[in-house]
C-alpha positions in Angstrom: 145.1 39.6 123.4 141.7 40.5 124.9 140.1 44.1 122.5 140.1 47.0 124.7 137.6 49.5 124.0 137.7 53.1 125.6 133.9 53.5 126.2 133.8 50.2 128.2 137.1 50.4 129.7 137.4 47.5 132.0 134.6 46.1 130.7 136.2 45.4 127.1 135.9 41.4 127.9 131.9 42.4 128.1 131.9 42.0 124.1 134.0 38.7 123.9 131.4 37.1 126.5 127.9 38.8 124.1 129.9 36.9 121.0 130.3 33.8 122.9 126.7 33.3 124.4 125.2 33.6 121.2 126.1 34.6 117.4 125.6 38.3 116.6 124.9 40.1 113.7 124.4 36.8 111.7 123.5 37.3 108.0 119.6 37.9 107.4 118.9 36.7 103.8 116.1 38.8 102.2 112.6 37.7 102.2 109.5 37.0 103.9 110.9 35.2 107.2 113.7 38.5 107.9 110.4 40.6 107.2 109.1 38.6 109.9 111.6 38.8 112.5 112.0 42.4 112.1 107.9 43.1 112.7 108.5 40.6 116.0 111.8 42.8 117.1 109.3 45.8 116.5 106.9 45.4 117.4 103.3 47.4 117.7 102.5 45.5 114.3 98.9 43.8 114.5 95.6 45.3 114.0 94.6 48.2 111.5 96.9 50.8 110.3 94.4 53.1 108.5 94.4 57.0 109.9 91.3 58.1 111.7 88.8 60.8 111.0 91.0 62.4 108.1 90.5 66.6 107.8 92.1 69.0 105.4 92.6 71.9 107.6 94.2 74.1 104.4 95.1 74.5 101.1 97.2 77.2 99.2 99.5 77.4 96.7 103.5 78.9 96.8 106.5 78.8 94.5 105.0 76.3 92.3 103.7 74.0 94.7 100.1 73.2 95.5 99.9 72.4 99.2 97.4 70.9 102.0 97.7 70.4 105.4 95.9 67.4 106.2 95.4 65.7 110.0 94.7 62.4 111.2 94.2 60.3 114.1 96.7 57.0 114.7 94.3 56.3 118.0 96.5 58.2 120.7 98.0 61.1 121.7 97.3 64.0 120.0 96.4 64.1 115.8 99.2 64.1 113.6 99.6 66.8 111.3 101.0 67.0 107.7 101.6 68.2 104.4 100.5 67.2 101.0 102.7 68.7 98.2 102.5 68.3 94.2 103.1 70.5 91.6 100.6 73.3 90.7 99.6 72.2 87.7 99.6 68.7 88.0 97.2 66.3 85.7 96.4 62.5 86.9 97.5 60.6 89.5 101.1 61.5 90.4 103.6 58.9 92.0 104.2 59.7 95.4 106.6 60.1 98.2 106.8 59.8 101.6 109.3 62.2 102.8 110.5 61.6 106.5 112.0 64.2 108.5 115.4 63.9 110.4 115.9 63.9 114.3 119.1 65.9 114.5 117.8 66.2 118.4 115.1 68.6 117.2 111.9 67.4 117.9 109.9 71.3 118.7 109.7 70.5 114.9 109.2 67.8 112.5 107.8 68.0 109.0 108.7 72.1 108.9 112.2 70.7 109.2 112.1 69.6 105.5 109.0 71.0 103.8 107.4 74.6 103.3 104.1 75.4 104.3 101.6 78.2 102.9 103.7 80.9 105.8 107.1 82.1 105.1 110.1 79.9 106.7 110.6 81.0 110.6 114.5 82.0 110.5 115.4 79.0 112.8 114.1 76.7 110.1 116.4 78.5 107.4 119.2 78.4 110.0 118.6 74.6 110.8 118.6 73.7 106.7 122.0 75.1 105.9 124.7 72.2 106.5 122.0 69.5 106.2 119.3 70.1 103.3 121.7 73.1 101.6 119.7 75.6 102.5 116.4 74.7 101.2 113.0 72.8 102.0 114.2 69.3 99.9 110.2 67.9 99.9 108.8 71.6 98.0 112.0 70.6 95.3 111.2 67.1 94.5 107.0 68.1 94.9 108.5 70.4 91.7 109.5 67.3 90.2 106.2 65.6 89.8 105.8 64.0 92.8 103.0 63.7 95.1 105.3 64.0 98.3 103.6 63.7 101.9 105.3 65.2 105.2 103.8 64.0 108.0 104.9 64.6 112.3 105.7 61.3 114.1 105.5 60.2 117.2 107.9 62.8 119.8 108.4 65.5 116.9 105.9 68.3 115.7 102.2 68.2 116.8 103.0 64.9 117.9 105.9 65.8 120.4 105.2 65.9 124.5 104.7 68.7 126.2 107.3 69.9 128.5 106.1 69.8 131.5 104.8 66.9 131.0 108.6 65.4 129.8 110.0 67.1 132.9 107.6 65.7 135.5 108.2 62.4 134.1 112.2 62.8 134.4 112.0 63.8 137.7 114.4 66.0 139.9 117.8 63.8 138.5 117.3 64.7 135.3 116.3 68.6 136.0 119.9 68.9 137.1 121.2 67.8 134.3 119.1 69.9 132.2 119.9 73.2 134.4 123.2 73.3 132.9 121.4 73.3 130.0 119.1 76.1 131.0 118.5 79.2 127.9 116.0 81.5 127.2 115.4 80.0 124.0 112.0 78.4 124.1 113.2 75.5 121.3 116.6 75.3 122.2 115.9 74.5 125.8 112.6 72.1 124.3 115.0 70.7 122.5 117.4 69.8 125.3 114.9 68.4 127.8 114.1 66.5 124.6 117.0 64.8 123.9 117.2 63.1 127.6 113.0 62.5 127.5 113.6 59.5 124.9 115.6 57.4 127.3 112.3 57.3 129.4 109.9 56.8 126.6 112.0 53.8 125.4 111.7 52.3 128.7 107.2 53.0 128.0 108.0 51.4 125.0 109.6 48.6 126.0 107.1 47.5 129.2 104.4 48.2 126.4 106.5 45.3 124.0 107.5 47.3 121.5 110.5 50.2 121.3 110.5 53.4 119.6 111.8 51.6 116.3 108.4 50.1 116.5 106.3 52.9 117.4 107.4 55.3 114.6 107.2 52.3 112.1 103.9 52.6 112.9 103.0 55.6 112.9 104.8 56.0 109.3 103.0 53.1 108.0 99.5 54.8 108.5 100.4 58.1 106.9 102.0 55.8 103.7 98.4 54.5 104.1 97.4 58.0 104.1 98.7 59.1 100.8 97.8 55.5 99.4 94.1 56.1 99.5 94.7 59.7 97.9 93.3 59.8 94.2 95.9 62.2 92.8 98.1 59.2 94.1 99.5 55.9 91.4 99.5 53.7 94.2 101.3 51.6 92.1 104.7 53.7 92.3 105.5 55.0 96.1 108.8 55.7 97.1 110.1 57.2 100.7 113.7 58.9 101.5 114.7 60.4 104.5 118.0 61.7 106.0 119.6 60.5 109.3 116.7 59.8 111.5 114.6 59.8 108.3 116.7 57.3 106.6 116.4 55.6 109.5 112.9 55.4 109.4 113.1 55.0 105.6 114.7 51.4 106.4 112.0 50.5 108.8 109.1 51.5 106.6 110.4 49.8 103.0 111.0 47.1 105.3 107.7 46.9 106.9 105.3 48.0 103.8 104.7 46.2 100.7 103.4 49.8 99.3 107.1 50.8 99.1 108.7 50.4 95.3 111.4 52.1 96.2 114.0 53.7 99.0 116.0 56.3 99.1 118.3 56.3 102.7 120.8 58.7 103.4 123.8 59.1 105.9 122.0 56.1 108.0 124.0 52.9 107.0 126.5 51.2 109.1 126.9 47.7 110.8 127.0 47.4 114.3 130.1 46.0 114.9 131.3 49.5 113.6 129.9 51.3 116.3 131.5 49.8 119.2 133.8 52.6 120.6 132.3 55.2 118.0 129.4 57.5 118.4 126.9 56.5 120.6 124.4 59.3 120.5 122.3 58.0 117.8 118.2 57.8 118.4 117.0 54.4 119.8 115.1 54.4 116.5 118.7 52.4 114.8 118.5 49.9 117.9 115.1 47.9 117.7 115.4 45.4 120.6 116.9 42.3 120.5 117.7 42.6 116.4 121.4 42.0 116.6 120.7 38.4 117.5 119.1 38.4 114.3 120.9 40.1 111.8 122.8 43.3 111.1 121.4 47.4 110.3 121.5 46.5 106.3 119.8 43.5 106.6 116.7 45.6 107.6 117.4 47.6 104.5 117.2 44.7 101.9 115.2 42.8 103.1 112.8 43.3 100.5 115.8 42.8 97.9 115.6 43.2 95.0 112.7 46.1 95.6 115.2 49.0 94.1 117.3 50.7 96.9 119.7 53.7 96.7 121.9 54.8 99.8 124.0 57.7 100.2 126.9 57.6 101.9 129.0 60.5 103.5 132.2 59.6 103.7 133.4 62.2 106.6 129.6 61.6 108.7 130.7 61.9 112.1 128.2 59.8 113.6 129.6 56.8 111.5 133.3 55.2 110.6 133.9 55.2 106.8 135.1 51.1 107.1 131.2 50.9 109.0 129.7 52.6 106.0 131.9 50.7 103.4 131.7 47.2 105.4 127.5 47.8 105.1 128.1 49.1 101.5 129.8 45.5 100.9 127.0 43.6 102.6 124.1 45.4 100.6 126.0 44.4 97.4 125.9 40.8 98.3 122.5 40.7 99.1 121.8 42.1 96.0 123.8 39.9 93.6 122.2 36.9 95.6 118.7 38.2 94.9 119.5 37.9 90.9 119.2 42.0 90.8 122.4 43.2 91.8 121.7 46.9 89.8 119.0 47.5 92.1 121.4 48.3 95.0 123.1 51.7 94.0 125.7 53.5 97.0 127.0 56.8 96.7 129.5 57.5 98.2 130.2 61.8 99.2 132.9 63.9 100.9 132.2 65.9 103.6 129.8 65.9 106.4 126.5 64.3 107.7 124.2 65.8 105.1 121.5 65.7 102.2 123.1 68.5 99.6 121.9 69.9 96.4 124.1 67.8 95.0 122.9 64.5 96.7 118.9 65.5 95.9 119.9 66.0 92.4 120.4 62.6 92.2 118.6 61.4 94.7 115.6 62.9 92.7 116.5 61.7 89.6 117.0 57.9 90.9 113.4 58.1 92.1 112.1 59.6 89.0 113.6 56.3 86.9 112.8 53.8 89.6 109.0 55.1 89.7 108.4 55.9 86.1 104.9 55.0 84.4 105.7 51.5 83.2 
């Protein structure tokens, strides 16, 4: 008997008739020719990825960490703005970390979402950190641990996000009535709102430009890891990343798409995609890079570079995924793990409650990154 799923209806049979035109979701073994067919599915791959005209536009320190705000250029849009954070009194090169913000559909901010600057935290940063970071700025902590941890804005968040009249002149009067349901005094909120439908159209840019938005924040990620790579207080030698949702997301992409990567930490972004059909839909377009289910699956793009040491954590109540996705991707990271000879390199944790990054989870989250990246 044919599936039937609620969000296509009486287009269930659509899925049988994808499975029968070609394979999907086939089994991408680690290596160099899955690292190739994930930069082709990304595209926006060839030419230099060094930032441009580098400034430090501050220093200061707070609560133990000594910070910089540092800007580059990525050769469009406006510069992209970050944060450099290590401990105060820190002596020789430091490993270091790329920390990548979340989306959570709140792209008014991007690195402030996760990281402290020299100015006390605005109250709807503080309010926004409770259920997913427990409360505190995670990249400050593990800068406290001995890291030299970078926060950068990518490409739709922070001082790289659009302007809003320029995202509601490009959506046009259709999507204005949609968004004037929407309608609040709340500068962010609403921001945030006209946001959230502005990424359909820039995927559609993205995709007459042959890349995706998979591709364009790879990118853009890869230059500031280039950033921090050229840094002297950096061990080149011993860079990890770790993100949350979005910034596991991106996590995947950049391990997968940077040599300079030694190890990743991704958290509550693992699935398959056979485990989405008829679940949540709302996810970025950053977990769909065009054209990669013909290819392989989600975790494929996380081991590629197996056995290169990867933790994920799992939470085993995440709304936006099943638990039998999460356990089924779990399963599939293993085996590509043992195949690789290194099958200890592949830790899951698994966590009740909700989609989240909690004291709890950092705790070991940090100290996995402080083993995996430890002065050989």
């Amino acid at each position: 008997m044919p599936e039937h799923y609620r969000h296509l209806g009486i287009f269930s049979d659509w899925v049988t008739a994808a499975r029968q035109k070609q394979p999907l979701y086939p089994v991408a073994i680690p290596g160099q020719q899955t690292q190739d067919l994930i930069r082709e599915a990304l595209g926006f791959c060839h030419g230099d990825e060094k930032p441009l005209d580098v400034k430090v536009e501050s220093q200061w320190e707070r609560d133990g960490v000594f910070g910089e705000e540092v800007s580059w250029s990525v050769g469009y849009g406006p510069r992209t703005h970050a944060y450099v954070l290590k401990p105060t009194k820190a002596n020789g090169p430091l490993p270091g970390i790329v920390a990548l913000h979340d989306h959570s559909d709140f792209k008014f901010y991007g690195k402030e979402k996760i990281a402290d600057g020299p100015q006390e935290t605005l109250p709807v940063l503080s309010n926004f950190r409770k259920i997913p970071y427990g409360g505190r700025a995670y990249a400050n902590a593990l800068a406290r641990e001995g890291f030299v941890v970078l926060v950068h804005d990518v490409f739709l968040w922070g001082s790289r996000r659009f302007p809003l009249e320029t995202m509601l002149d490009m959506m046009g009067s259709k999507t204005a009535d949609l968004l004037q349901g929407r309608q609040t005094s709340d500068e962010i909120e609403f921001y945030n709102h006209a946001a959230y439908f502005h990424e359909h159209w820039v995927s559609k840019y993205c995709n007459i430009l042959g890349t995706n938005m998979a591709g364009v924040v790879s990118f853009e990620d890869r230059v500031a890891l280039n950033y921090l790579l050229s840094r002297a207080d950096v061990n080149s030698e011993r860079i990890g990343c770790i993100g949350l949702s979005g910034g596991g997301n991106r996590a995947a992409l950049l391990s997968a798409t940077h040599e300079g990567i030694r190890a990743t930490v991704i958290i509550g972004l693992m699935t398959t995609y056979s485990a989405l059909l008829d679940h949540n839909m709302s996810h970025t377009w950053m977990l769909f890079p065009f054209g990669w289910s013909r290819y392989g699956d989600w975790p494929d793009i996380a081991a590629c570079r197996a056995p290169m040491p990867l933790l994920v954590q799992y939470d085993l109540q995440d709304d936006l995924f099943t638990e039998s996705g999460m356990r089924e991707a779990h399963i599939r990271l293993q085996g590509h793990y043992a195949n690789s000879g290194n099958p200890n390199e592949y830790i899951g944790q698994f966590y009740p409650g909700p989609h989240k990054f909690d004291l709890e989870m950092q705790s070991a989250a940090f100290e996995w990154l402080k083993e995996k990246l430890s002065a050989a």
